[in-house]
Short mmCIF file of C-alpha atoms in Angstrom, two decimals:
data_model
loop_
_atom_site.label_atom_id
_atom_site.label_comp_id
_atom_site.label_asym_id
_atom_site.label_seq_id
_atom_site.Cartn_x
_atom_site.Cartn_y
_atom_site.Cartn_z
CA UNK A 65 122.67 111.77 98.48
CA UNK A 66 126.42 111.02 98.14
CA UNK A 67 128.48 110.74 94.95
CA UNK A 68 127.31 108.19 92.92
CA UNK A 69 129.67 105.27 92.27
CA UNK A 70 129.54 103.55 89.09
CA UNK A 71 129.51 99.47 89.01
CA UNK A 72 130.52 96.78 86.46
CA UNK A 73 130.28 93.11 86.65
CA UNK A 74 132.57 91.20 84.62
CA UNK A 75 133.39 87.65 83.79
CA UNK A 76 135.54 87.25 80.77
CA UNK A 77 137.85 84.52 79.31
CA UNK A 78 140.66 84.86 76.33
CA UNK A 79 137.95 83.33 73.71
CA UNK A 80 135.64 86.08 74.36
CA UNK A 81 135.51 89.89 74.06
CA UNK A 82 133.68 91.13 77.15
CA UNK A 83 136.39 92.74 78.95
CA UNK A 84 137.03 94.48 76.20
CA UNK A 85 133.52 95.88 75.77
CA UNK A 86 134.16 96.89 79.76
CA UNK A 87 137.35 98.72 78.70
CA UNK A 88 135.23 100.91 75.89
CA UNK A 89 132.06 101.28 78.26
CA UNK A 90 134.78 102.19 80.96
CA UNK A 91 136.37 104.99 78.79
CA UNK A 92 133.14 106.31 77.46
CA UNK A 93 132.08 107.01 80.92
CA UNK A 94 135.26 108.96 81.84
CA UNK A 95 135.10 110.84 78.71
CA UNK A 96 131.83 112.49 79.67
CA UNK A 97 132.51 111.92 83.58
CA UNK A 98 135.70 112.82 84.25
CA UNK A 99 135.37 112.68 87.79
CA UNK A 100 133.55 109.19 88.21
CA UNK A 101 134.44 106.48 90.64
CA UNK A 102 134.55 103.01 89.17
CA UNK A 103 134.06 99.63 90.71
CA UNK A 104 134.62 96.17 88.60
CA UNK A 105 132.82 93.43 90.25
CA UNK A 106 135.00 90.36 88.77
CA UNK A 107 135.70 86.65 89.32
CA UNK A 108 139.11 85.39 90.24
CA UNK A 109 139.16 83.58 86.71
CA UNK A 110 138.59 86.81 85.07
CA UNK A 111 141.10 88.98 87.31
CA UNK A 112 143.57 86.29 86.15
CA UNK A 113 143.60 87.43 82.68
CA UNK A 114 144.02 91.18 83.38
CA UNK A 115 147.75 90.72 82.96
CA UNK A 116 149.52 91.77 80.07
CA UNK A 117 148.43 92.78 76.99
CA UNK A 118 145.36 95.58 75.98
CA UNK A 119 143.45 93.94 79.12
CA UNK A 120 146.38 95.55 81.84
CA UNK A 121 144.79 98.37 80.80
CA UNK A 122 141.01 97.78 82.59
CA UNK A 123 143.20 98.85 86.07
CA UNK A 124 143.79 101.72 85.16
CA UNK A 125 140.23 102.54 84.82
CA UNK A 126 138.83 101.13 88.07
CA UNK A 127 139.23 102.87 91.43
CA UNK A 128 137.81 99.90 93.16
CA UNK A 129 138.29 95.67 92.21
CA UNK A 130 135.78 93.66 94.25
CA UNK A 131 136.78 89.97 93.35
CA UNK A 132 134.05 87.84 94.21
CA UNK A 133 134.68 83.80 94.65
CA UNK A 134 132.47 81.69 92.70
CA UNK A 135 130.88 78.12 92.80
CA UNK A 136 133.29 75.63 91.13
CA UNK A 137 131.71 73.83 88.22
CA UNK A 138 130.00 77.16 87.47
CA UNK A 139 129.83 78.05 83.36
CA UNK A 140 131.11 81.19 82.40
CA UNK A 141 127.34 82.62 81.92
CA UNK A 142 126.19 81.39 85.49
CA UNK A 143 129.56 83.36 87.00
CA UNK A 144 128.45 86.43 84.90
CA UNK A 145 125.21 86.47 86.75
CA UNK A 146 126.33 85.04 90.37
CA UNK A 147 128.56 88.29 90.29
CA UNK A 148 125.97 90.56 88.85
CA UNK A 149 123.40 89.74 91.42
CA UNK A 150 125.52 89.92 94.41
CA UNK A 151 127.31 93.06 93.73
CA UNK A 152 124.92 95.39 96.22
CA UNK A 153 126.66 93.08 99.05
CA UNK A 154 130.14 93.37 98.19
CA UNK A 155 130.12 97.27 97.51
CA UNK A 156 129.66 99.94 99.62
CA UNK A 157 127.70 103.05 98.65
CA UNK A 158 124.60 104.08 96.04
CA UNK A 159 125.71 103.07 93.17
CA UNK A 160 124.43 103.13 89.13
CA UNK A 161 125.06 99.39 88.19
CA UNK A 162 126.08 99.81 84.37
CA UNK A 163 126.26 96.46 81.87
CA UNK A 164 129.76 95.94 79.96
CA UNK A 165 127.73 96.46 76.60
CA UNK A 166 126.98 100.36 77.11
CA UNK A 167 128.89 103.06 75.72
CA UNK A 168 127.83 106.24 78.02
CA UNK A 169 127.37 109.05 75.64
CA UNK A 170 126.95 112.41 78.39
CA UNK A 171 126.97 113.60 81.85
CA UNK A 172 125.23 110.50 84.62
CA UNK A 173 124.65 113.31 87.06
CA UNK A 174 120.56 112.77 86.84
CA UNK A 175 120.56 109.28 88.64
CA UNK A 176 122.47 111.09 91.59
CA UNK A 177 119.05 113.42 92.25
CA UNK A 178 116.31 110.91 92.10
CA UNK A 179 114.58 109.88 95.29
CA UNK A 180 114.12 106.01 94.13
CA UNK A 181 115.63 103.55 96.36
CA UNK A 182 116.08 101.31 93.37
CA UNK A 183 115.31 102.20 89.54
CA UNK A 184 116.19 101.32 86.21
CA UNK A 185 114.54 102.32 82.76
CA UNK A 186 111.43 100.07 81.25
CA UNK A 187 112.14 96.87 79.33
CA UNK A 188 112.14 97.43 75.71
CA UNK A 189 111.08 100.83 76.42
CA UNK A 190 107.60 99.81 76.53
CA UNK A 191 105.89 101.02 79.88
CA UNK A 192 102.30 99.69 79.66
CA UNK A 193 102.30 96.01 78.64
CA UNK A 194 98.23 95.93 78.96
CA UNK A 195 98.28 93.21 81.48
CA UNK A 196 100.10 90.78 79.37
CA UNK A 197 103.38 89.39 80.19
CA UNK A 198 106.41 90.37 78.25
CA UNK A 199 107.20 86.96 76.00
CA UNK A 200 110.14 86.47 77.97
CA UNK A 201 108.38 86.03 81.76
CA UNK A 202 105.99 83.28 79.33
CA UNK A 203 108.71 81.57 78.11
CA UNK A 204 110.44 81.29 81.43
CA UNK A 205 107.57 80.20 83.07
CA UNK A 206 107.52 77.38 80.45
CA UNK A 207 110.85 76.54 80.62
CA UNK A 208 110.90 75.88 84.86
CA UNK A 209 107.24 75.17 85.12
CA UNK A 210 107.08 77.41 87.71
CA UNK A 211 103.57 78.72 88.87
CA UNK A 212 103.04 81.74 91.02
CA UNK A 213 100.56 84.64 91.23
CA UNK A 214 102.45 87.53 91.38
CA UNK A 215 101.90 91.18 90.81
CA UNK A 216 104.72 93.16 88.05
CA UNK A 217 103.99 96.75 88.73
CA UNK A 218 106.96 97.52 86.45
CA UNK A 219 109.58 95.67 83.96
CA UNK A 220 112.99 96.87 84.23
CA UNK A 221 115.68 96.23 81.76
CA UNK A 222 118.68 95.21 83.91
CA UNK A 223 121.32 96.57 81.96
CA UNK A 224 121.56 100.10 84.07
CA UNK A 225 120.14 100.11 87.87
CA UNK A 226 120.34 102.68 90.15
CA UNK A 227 120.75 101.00 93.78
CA UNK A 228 120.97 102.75 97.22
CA UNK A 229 122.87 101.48 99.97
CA UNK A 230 119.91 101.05 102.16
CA UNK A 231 117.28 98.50 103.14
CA UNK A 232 115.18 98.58 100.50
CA UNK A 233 118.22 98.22 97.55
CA UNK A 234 119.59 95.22 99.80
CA UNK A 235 116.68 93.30 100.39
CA UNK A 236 115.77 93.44 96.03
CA UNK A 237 119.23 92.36 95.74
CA UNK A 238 119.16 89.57 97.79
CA UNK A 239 116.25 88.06 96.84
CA UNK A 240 117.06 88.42 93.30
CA UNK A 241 120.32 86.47 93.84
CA UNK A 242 118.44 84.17 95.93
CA UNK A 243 115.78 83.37 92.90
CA UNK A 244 118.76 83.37 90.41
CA UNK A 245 120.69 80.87 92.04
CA UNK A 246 117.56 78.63 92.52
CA UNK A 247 116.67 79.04 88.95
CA UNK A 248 120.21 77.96 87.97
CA UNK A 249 120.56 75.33 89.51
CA UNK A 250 117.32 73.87 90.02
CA UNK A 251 115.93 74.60 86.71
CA UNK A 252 119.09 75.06 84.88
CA UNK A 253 117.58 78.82 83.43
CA UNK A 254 120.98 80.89 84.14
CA UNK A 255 119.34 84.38 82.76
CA UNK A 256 118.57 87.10 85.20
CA UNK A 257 116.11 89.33 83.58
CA UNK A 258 112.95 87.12 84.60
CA UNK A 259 114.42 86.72 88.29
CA UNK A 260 115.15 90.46 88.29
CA UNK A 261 110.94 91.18 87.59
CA UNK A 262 110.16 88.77 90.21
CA UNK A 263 112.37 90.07 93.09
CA UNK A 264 110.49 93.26 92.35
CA UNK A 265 107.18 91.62 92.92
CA UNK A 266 108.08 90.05 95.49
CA UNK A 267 109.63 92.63 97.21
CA UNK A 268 106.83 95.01 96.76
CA UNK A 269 107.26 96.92 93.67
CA UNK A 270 110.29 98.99 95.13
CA UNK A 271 111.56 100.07 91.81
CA UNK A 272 110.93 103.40 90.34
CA UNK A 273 111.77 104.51 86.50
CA UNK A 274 114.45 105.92 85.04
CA UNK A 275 114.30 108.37 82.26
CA UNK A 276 114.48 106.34 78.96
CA UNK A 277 117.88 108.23 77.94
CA UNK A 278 119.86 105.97 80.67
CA UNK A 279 119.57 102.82 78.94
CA UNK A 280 118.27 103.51 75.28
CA UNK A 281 118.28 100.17 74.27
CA UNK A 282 118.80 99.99 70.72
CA UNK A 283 116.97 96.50 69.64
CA UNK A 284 113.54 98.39 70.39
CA UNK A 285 113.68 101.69 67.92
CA UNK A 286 110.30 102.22 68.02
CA UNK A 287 110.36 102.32 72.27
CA UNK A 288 113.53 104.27 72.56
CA UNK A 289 113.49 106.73 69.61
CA UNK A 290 111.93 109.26 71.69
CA UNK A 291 115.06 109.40 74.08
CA UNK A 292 118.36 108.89 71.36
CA UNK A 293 118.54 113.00 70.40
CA UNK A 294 119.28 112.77 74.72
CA UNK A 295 120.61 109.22 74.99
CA UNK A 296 123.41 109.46 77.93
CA UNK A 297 123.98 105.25 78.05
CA UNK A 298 123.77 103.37 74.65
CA UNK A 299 123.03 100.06 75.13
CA UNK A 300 123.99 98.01 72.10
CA UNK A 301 123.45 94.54 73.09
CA UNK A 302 126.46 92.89 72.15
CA UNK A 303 125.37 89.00 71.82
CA UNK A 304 122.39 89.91 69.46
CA UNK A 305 123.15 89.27 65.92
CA UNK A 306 121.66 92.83 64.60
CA UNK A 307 123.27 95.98 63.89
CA UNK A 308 126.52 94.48 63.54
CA UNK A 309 127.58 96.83 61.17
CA UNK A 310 128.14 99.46 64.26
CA UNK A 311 131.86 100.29 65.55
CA UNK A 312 131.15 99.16 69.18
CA UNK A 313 130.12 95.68 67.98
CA UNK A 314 132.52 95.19 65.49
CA UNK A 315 135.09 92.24 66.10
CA UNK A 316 138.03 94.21 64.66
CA UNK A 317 137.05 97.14 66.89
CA UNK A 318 137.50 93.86 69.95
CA UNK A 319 140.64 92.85 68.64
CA UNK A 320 142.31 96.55 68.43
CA UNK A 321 141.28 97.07 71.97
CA UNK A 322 142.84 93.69 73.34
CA UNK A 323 146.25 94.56 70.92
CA UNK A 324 147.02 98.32 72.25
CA UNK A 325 144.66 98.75 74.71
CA UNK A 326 141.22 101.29 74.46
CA UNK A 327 143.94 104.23 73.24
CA UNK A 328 143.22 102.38 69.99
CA UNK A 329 139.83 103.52 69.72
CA UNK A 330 139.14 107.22 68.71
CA UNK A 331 136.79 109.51 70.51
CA UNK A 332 135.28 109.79 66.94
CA UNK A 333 134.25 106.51 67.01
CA UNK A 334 132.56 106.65 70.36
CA UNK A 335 130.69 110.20 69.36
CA UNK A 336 129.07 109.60 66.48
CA UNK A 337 127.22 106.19 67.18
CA UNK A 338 124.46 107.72 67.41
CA UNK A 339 124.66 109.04 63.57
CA UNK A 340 125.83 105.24 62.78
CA UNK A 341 122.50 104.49 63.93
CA UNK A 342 121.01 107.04 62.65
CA UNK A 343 121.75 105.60 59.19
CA UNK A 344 120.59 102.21 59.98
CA UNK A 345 116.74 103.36 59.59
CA UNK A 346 117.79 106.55 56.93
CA UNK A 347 114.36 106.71 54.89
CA UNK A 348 115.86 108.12 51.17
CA UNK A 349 112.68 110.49 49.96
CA UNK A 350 115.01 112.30 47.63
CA UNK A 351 118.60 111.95 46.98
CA UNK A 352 118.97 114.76 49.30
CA UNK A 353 116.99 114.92 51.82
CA UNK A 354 117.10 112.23 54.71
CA UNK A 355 113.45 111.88 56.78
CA UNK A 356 114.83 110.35 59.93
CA UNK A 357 117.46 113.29 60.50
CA UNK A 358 115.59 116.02 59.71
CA UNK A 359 114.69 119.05 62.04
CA UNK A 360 110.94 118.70 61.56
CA UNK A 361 111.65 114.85 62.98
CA UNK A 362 114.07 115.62 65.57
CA UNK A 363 111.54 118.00 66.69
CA UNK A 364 108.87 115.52 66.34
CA UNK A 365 110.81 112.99 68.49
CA UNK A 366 111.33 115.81 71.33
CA UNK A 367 107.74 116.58 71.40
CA UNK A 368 106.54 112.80 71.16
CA UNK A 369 108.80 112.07 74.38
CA UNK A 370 107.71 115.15 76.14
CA UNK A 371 104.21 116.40 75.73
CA UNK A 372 103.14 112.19 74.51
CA UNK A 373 99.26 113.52 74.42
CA UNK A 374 100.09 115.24 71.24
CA UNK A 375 100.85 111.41 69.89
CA UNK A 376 96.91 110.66 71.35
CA UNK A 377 95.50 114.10 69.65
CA UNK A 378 97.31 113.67 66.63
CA UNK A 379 96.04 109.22 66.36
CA UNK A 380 92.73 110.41 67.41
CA UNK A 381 92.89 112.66 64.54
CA UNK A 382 93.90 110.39 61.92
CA UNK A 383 91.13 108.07 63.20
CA UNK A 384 88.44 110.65 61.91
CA UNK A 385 89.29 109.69 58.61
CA UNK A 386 90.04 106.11 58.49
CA UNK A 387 93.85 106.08 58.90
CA UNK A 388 95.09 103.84 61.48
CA UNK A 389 98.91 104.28 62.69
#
């Protein structure tokens, strides 16, 4: 397969801070991959802004600017996602689409070897939802009254997707820009997560999974703690209102970044979010000893995420004598 490129769609304004959270993600992936081509996907209102200021510095990170007209009248949110969902036509290449709210955290060389036309790691981590529908699909069905039959083999989080530049990664593509931009404007739902399931469907079931350390999303600790000792792309979720307290969400963090550019944020800083997290679910047994970052846990979370029928043994086990877990 040929080199990888790495893909970013951006829409960003002066009021907001997502170009600056493109900058960081940007930096973190050169830091680990210092050899990585990167493509920014933008709108002409965004490219606008790239001027002066901490901002200049985004062109110095990207090897390729795609700039991608969109629909007048179009909020900033619906631009977000026109770009996102057309990017497979505007760039050439297999590419690893990566969202603006990551912070990569090792070596993306795995992506490169898998055979997947399209792939992406499991929604909230969870890979068996027991033939229920995640409460998102339910409440977007709701919201568009929308009725359709339709198969979900597999729920992808959309915030890292590995794409090919064949058939198969244009045709999910297309139609899931085709069901966005129906579901915008018809139904005035401008998300792309539930459109993003439903191209999959309809397309077949074409994507494959991604090992969970490509997009540990960090909302879901009980789905992605098996992959964080390993996590390569830290996904942080910047518009949710938890874990706030972390450097990569921080507003003054934003602000340095606009003033002097991402120079202003140490690789410190980027390293050791994991241990920032880490302390976020700290269980204090004794004043010194610390449960989550122990070795007899770390080791448990290795062998949970690699041999998981020890987690079946182990529950079936407990079960003999009343405990459930």
């Amino acid at each position: 397969m040929s080199k990888l490129k790495f893909v970013y769609a951006l829409t960003s304004g002066e009021s907001d801070y997502y170009a600056e959270q493109a900058l960081m993600s940007m930096h973190s992936l050169r830091m680990h991959n210092p050899d990585c081509h990167i493509v920014l996907a933008a709108d002409r209102e965004t490219v606008d802004t790239f001027g002066t200021g901490g901002r200049s510095h985004i062109k110095d990170y990207v090897d390729e600017l795609v700039v991608i007209d969109t629909p007048q009248g179009f909020t900033p949110l619906q631009r977000s996602r026109y770009v996102k969902t057309l990017i497979r036509e505007y760039v050439e290449g297999d590419f690893l689409y990566l969202d603006c709210d990551t912070v990569v955290m090792g070596r993306l060389d795995g992506p490169e070897n898998s055979d997947a036309d399209v792939a992406g790691v499991a929604f909230r981590h969870v890979r068996d939802w027991g033939g229920e529908l995640p409460d998102r699909l339910v409440r977007f069905y709701k919201k568009t009254g929308i009725q359709e039959r339709l198969e979900f083999p597999f729920f992808c989080n959309g915030g890292v997707i590995l794409c090919k530049d064949n058939e198969a990664g244009h045709l999910l593509f297309e139609l899931w820009h085709k069901l966005w931009l129906e579901c915008s404007t018809k139904y005035g739902y401008d998300f792309d997560q539930c459109n993003l399931w439903r191209a999959n469907a309809l397309a077949g079931g074409i994507m494959r999974e991604l090992d969970g350390i490509y997009n540990c999303q960090i909302l879901y600790p009980g789905g992605m703690s098996p992959y964080i000792d390993d996590c390569r792309v830290f996904h942080y979720f910047s518009n949710s209102r938890h874990f706030n307290t972390l450097s990569c969400k921080r507003t003054e963090t934003m602000r340095r970044i606009r003033e002097h550019g991402v120079d202003a944020i140490t690789e410190a800083e980027l390293r050791t979010l994991k241990e920032e997290y880490f302390d976020s679910f700290i269980i204090p047994v004794r004043e010194d000893m610390e449960i989550y970052n122990s070795p007899l846990v770390v080791l448990s979370r290795k062998l949970s995420r690699d041999y998981p029928w020890m987690n079946k043994l182990a529950k079936s086990v407990y079960g003999l004598f009343g405990i459930k877990i």
